[in-house]
Amino acid sequence: MASSADGWQSRVYELYWHGVEAHAQAQRAEGAERRRLVLRSLDQHSQAAGILRAELATRPEEPRLNEQLASPLYSMGSSQIAMNLIEEALSSLDESESCYKRSGPTSPELAARIGDVRARRATAHSVAGHTASALTDADLAVEAYAGAGLPAAGPPVSLDFARLLSMVAVVQAQHGDPDQALYCAGQALSRYQDAIDTVVRDPSAHLGYATDMAAEVASRIEAAHGNWDYALAVDGFTLHTAEQGWGDLAGALARTGNWLKDPEPDR
């Protein structure tokens, strides 16, 4: 017979991965179906977090429980941003970071997770128009990776860092220095290009939307500066990865057509 501990842990595991699956499906859906799937993901992860909070209330200093709780809280924050529940997202992400910090000594893996939480929180602040907080969290996200020596790592860590840099580039482009946004986007795309063999072998294992985020920032800023060859080269790389099943083919084609037909496109 399974123990009570086995019972709740199995339930948390089931809820968490059902939520991940719903969120992945939502990325490929539109309109009402996308909303339904995001809400399903949020519900699954909320249930998992509730079970873990109850367990943590009886063992507040248990590192493993803190680490387990941090993960669905991060996922909740992502879904809440998608539903424009910004205050709820900020609360979930704050709690996620606190849980990760209580889960044990800072390792490279833990530093990466904290960096991811901060980048997602920067996105939430950006959506809400909290410029200073968005830029601060964006900087802190990069610092978390840099402090653990992760920027020099190869795949798959380099792909995680590229995803984070892509999110930071969007925040910087919206609220900060375009040059800094372009630098972050360029660094992200460089890491994606270096790992292209890894990506082609298993496109489903990586987050193509992040490539699109970095590419759109880089392409539009280069075009705004009149650097048409660079803008087209960025979108050319995106077209190549999209042909491999990784990224937004329509977006790259639209930008390429815009740059080719109009010397001063709408920026």
Short mmCIF file of C-alpha atoms in Angstrom, two decimals:
data_model
loop_
_atom_site.label_atom_id
_atom_site.label_comp_id
_atom_site.label_asym_id
_atom_site.label_seq_id
_atom_site.Cartn_x
_atom_site.Cartn_y
_atom_site.Cartn_z
CA MET A 1 0.00 0.00 0.00
CA ALA A 2 1.31 3.46 -0.83
CA SER A 3 2.08 5.76 2.08
CA SER A 4 0.23 9.07 2.58
CA ALA A 5 3.43 10.84 1.51
CA ASP A 6 3.48 8.85 -1.71
CA GLY A 7 -0.16 9.79 -2.26
CA TRP A 8 0.20 13.58 -2.09
CA GLN A 9 3.48 13.60 -3.96
CA SER A 10 1.95 11.57 -6.79
CA ARG A 11 -0.98 13.97 -6.90
CA VAL A 12 1.34 17.00 -7.06
CA TYR A 13 3.36 15.36 -9.82
CA GLU A 14 0.20 14.59 -11.81
CA LEU A 15 -1.24 18.10 -11.40
CA TYR A 16 2.04 19.78 -12.27
CA TRP A 17 2.61 17.90 -15.52
CA HIS A 18 -1.01 18.19 -16.59
CA GLY A 19 -0.59 21.93 -16.12
CA VAL A 20 2.61 21.95 -18.16
CA GLU A 21 0.88 20.03 -20.95
CA ALA A 22 -2.07 22.46 -20.98
CA HIS A 23 0.30 25.44 -21.11
CA ALA A 24 2.22 23.90 -24.01
CA GLN A 25 -1.05 23.33 -25.89
CA ALA A 26 -2.07 26.92 -25.21
CA GLN A 27 1.08 28.14 -26.97
CA ARG A 28 -0.22 26.53 -30.16
CA ALA A 29 -3.86 27.64 -29.77
CA GLU A 30 -5.67 30.92 -30.35
CA GLY A 31 -8.66 32.85 -29.04
CA ALA A 32 -11.09 31.16 -26.68
CA GLU A 33 -9.27 27.83 -26.87
CA ARG A 34 -6.00 29.44 -25.82
CA ARG A 35 -7.73 31.13 -22.88
CA ARG A 36 -9.36 27.85 -21.83
CA LEU A 37 -6.03 26.02 -21.85
CA VAL A 38 -4.21 28.78 -19.94
CA LEU A 39 -6.94 28.73 -17.28
CA ARG A 40 -6.68 24.94 -17.10
CA SER A 41 -2.92 25.19 -16.62
CA LEU A 42 -3.38 27.83 -13.94
CA ASP A 43 -5.94 25.66 -12.12
CA GLN A 44 -3.71 22.57 -12.20
CA HIS A 45 -0.69 24.44 -10.88
CA SER A 46 -2.78 26.24 -8.26
CA GLN A 47 -4.01 22.90 -6.95
CA ALA A 48 -0.44 21.57 -6.83
CA ALA A 49 0.73 24.68 -4.97
CA GLY A 50 -2.13 24.32 -2.48
CA ILE A 51 -1.11 20.77 -1.60
CA LEU A 52 2.53 21.79 -1.20
CA ARG A 53 1.63 24.81 0.96
CA ALA A 54 -0.31 22.53 3.29
CA GLU A 55 2.66 20.18 3.61
CA LEU A 56 5.05 23.09 4.07
CA ALA A 57 2.90 24.49 6.89
CA THR A 58 3.78 21.43 8.95
CA ARG A 59 7.47 21.46 7.95
CA PRO A 60 8.30 25.12 7.18
CA GLU A 61 12.06 24.64 6.99
CA GLU A 62 12.02 21.61 4.71
CA PRO A 63 14.28 22.55 1.75
CA ARG A 64 12.81 20.02 -0.66
CA LEU A 65 9.25 21.25 -0.09
CA ASN A 66 10.29 24.84 -0.71
CA GLU A 67 11.92 23.83 -3.99
CA GLN A 68 8.89 21.81 -5.03
CA LEU A 69 6.51 24.70 -4.28
CA ALA A 70 8.62 27.23 -6.17
CA SER A 71 8.09 25.44 -9.50
CA PRO A 72 4.26 25.54 -9.76
CA LEU A 73 4.32 29.10 -8.41
CA TYR A 74 6.58 30.10 -11.32
CA SER A 75 4.21 28.39 -13.74
CA MET A 76 1.24 30.11 -12.11
CA GLY A 77 2.97 33.45 -12.63
CA SER A 78 3.40 32.71 -16.34
CA SER A 79 -0.28 31.81 -16.76
CA GLN A 80 -1.40 34.82 -14.75
CA ILE A 81 0.63 37.13 -17.00
CA ALA A 82 -1.04 35.51 -20.03
CA MET A 83 -4.44 36.26 -18.46
CA ASN A 84 -3.36 39.82 -17.56
CA LEU A 85 -3.66 39.04 -13.84
CA ILE A 86 -0.56 41.08 -13.14
CA GLU A 87 -0.82 41.63 -9.38
CA GLU A 88 -1.51 37.93 -8.89
CA ALA A 89 1.46 37.10 -11.13
CA LEU A 90 3.78 39.36 -9.16
CA SER A 91 2.65 37.72 -5.90
CA SER A 92 3.20 34.21 -7.29
CA LEU A 93 6.64 35.08 -8.63
CA ASP A 94 7.71 36.81 -5.41
CA GLU A 95 6.70 33.69 -3.48
CA SER A 96 8.49 31.48 -6.00
CA GLU A 97 11.76 33.36 -5.58
CA SER A 98 11.45 33.24 -1.78
CA CYS A 99 10.87 29.49 -1.90
CA TYR A 100 13.89 28.92 -4.12
CA LYS A 101 16.05 30.98 -1.76
CA ARG A 102 14.88 28.86 1.19
CA SER A 103 15.47 25.58 -0.63
CA GLY A 104 19.19 25.34 0.09
CA PRO A 105 22.64 26.69 -0.76
CA THR A 106 22.82 28.50 -4.08
CA SER A 107 24.02 26.15 -6.82
CA PRO A 108 24.31 26.97 -10.53
CA GLU A 109 21.00 25.20 -11.14
CA LEU A 110 19.28 27.15 -8.37
CA ALA A 111 20.78 30.43 -9.60
CA ALA A 112 19.34 29.73 -13.06
CA ARG A 113 15.88 29.12 -11.64
CA ILE A 114 16.01 32.33 -9.61
CA GLY A 115 17.13 34.17 -12.74
CA ASP A 116 14.18 32.73 -14.65
CA VAL A 117 11.75 33.91 -11.96
CA ARG A 118 13.21 37.42 -12.07
CA ALA A 119 12.99 37.57 -15.86
CA ARG A 120 9.37 36.48 -15.77
CA ARG A 121 8.66 39.06 -13.07
CA ALA A 122 10.34 41.72 -15.23
CA THR A 123 7.86 40.79 -17.95
CA ALA A 124 4.95 41.19 -15.51
CA HIS A 125 6.21 44.60 -14.40
CA SER A 126 6.67 45.59 -18.04
CA VAL A 127 3.07 44.66 -18.91
CA ALA A 128 1.88 46.71 -15.95
CA GLY A 129 3.99 49.71 -16.98
CA HIS A 130 6.25 49.51 -13.91
CA THR A 131 9.32 50.70 -15.81
CA ALA A 132 11.85 50.93 -12.95
CA SER A 133 10.85 47.55 -11.47
CA ALA A 134 10.89 45.88 -14.89
CA LEU A 135 14.40 47.11 -15.66
CA THR A 136 15.66 46.25 -12.17
CA ASP A 137 14.36 42.68 -12.37
CA ALA A 138 15.77 42.32 -15.89
CA ASP A 139 19.22 43.28 -14.62
CA LEU A 140 18.90 40.99 -11.59
CA ALA A 141 17.89 38.09 -13.82
CA VAL A 142 21.06 38.38 -15.88
CA GLU A 143 23.12 38.84 -12.71
CA ALA A 144 21.80 35.56 -11.31
CA TYR A 145 23.13 33.65 -14.32
CA ALA A 146 26.35 35.65 -14.50
CA GLY A 147 27.07 35.21 -10.79
CA ALA A 148 26.95 31.43 -11.21
CA GLY A 149 29.23 31.50 -14.26
CA LEU A 150 26.47 30.22 -16.54
CA PRO A 151 26.87 32.58 -19.54
CA ALA A 152 29.89 30.56 -20.71
CA ALA A 153 28.07 27.21 -20.55
CA GLY A 154 27.09 25.23 -23.63
CA PRO A 155 23.71 23.65 -24.40
CA PRO A 156 21.30 22.99 -22.83
CA VAL A 157 22.21 25.72 -20.30
CA SER A 158 23.11 28.15 -23.08
CA LEU A 159 19.59 27.74 -24.49
CA ASP A 160 18.09 28.54 -21.09
CA PHE A 161 20.24 31.66 -20.87
CA ALA A 162 19.26 32.59 -24.43
CA ARG A 163 15.59 32.35 -23.45
CA LEU A 164 16.22 34.62 -20.47
CA LEU A 165 18.15 37.11 -22.62
CA SER A 166 15.27 37.12 -25.10
CA MET A 167 12.80 38.12 -22.37
CA VAL A 168 15.20 40.77 -21.07
CA ALA A 169 15.67 42.15 -24.60
CA VAL A 170 11.92 42.68 -24.93
CA VAL A 171 11.77 44.49 -21.58
CA GLN A 172 14.76 46.66 -22.49
CA ALA A 173 13.28 47.49 -25.89
CA GLN A 174 10.02 48.59 -24.29
CA HIS A 175 11.39 50.57 -21.37
CA GLY A 176 15.15 50.93 -21.53
CA ASP A 177 18.09 51.48 -23.82
CA PRO A 178 17.65 50.19 -27.40
CA ASP A 179 21.38 49.50 -27.56
CA GLN A 180 21.14 47.28 -24.47
CA ALA A 181 18.07 45.57 -25.94
CA LEU A 182 19.95 44.90 -29.17
CA TYR A 183 22.95 43.55 -27.26
CA CYS A 184 20.79 41.12 -25.25
CA ALA A 185 18.88 40.01 -28.34
CA GLY A 186 22.13 39.50 -30.24
CA GLN A 187 23.62 37.46 -27.42
CA ALA A 188 20.50 35.30 -27.32
CA LEU A 189 20.52 34.70 -31.07
CA SER A 190 24.24 33.90 -30.99
CA ARG A 191 23.62 31.16 -28.44
CA TYR A 192 20.69 29.81 -30.44
CA GLN A 193 22.88 29.72 -33.56
CA ASP A 194 25.72 27.97 -31.71
CA ALA A 195 23.24 25.33 -30.51
CA ILE A 196 21.44 24.90 -33.83
CA ASP A 197 22.45 21.23 -34.09
CA THR A 198 20.90 20.57 -30.68
CA VAL A 199 17.75 22.42 -31.72
CA VAL A 200 17.39 20.60 -35.04
CA ARG A 201 17.76 17.21 -33.36
CA ASP A 202 14.87 17.92 -31.01
CA PRO A 203 12.88 21.11 -31.77
CA SER A 204 10.16 20.21 -29.26
CA ALA A 205 12.65 20.29 -26.38
CA HIS A 206 13.24 24.04 -26.72
CA LEU A 207 11.11 27.15 -26.63
CA GLY A 208 10.86 28.54 -30.13
CA TYR A 209 8.83 31.55 -29.03
CA ALA A 210 11.91 32.94 -27.25
CA THR A 211 13.89 32.87 -30.49
CA ASP A 212 11.11 34.89 -32.10
CA MET A 213 11.21 37.42 -29.25
CA ALA A 214 14.94 38.02 -29.68
CA ALA A 215 14.71 38.06 -33.47
CA GLU A 216 11.92 40.62 -33.54
CA VAL A 217 13.79 42.95 -31.16
CA ALA A 218 17.06 42.66 -33.08
CA SER A 219 15.50 42.91 -36.53
CA ARG A 220 13.38 45.96 -35.73
CA ILE A 221 16.18 47.86 -33.98
CA GLU A 222 18.64 47.14 -36.78
CA ALA A 223 16.05 48.30 -39.31
CA ALA A 224 15.37 51.43 -37.28
CA HIS A 225 19.11 52.20 -37.51
CA GLY A 226 19.03 51.60 -41.27
CA ASN A 227 21.11 48.43 -40.97
CA TRP A 228 19.05 46.50 -43.52
CA ASP A 229 21.58 43.72 -44.11
CA TYR A 230 21.72 42.95 -40.39
CA ALA A 231 17.92 43.04 -40.06
CA LEU A 232 17.55 40.67 -43.01
CA ALA A 233 20.27 38.37 -41.65
CA VAL A 234 18.41 38.07 -38.34
CA ASP A 235 15.18 37.17 -40.08
CA GLY A 236 17.06 34.83 -42.39
CA PHE A 237 18.23 32.86 -39.36
CA THR A 238 14.67 32.80 -38.01
CA LEU A 239 13.39 31.52 -41.36
CA HIS A 240 16.01 28.76 -41.25
CA THR A 241 15.04 27.63 -37.76
CA ALA A 242 11.32 27.86 -38.60
CA GLU A 243 11.87 25.53 -41.54
CA GLN A 244 13.23 23.06 -38.98
CA GLY A 245 10.00 23.34 -36.99
CA TRP A 246 11.29 25.85 -34.43
CA GLY A 247 10.02 29.41 -34.45
CA ASP A 248 7.59 31.79 -36.13
CA LEU A 249 7.81 31.48 -39.92
CA ALA A 250 4.99 33.98 -40.58
CA GLY A 251 6.54 36.69 -38.40
CA ALA A 252 9.95 36.41 -40.01
CA LEU A 253 8.43 36.44 -43.51
CA ALA A 254 6.36 39.52 -42.70
CA ARG A 255 9.37 41.44 -41.37
CA THR A 256 11.54 40.40 -44.32
CA GLY A 257 8.91 41.55 -46.77
CA ASN A 258 8.56 44.84 -44.93
CA TRP A 259 12.30 45.54 -44.99
CA LEU A 260 12.60 44.63 -48.67
CA LYS A 261 9.70 46.72 -49.93
CA ASP A 262 9.98 49.82 -47.73
CA PRO A 263 13.25 51.67 -47.01
CA GLU A 264 11.59 53.39 -44.03
CA PRO A 265 9.16 50.86 -42.57
CA ASP A 266 6.73 51.58 -39.79
CA ARG A 267 8.74 51.24 -36.57
#
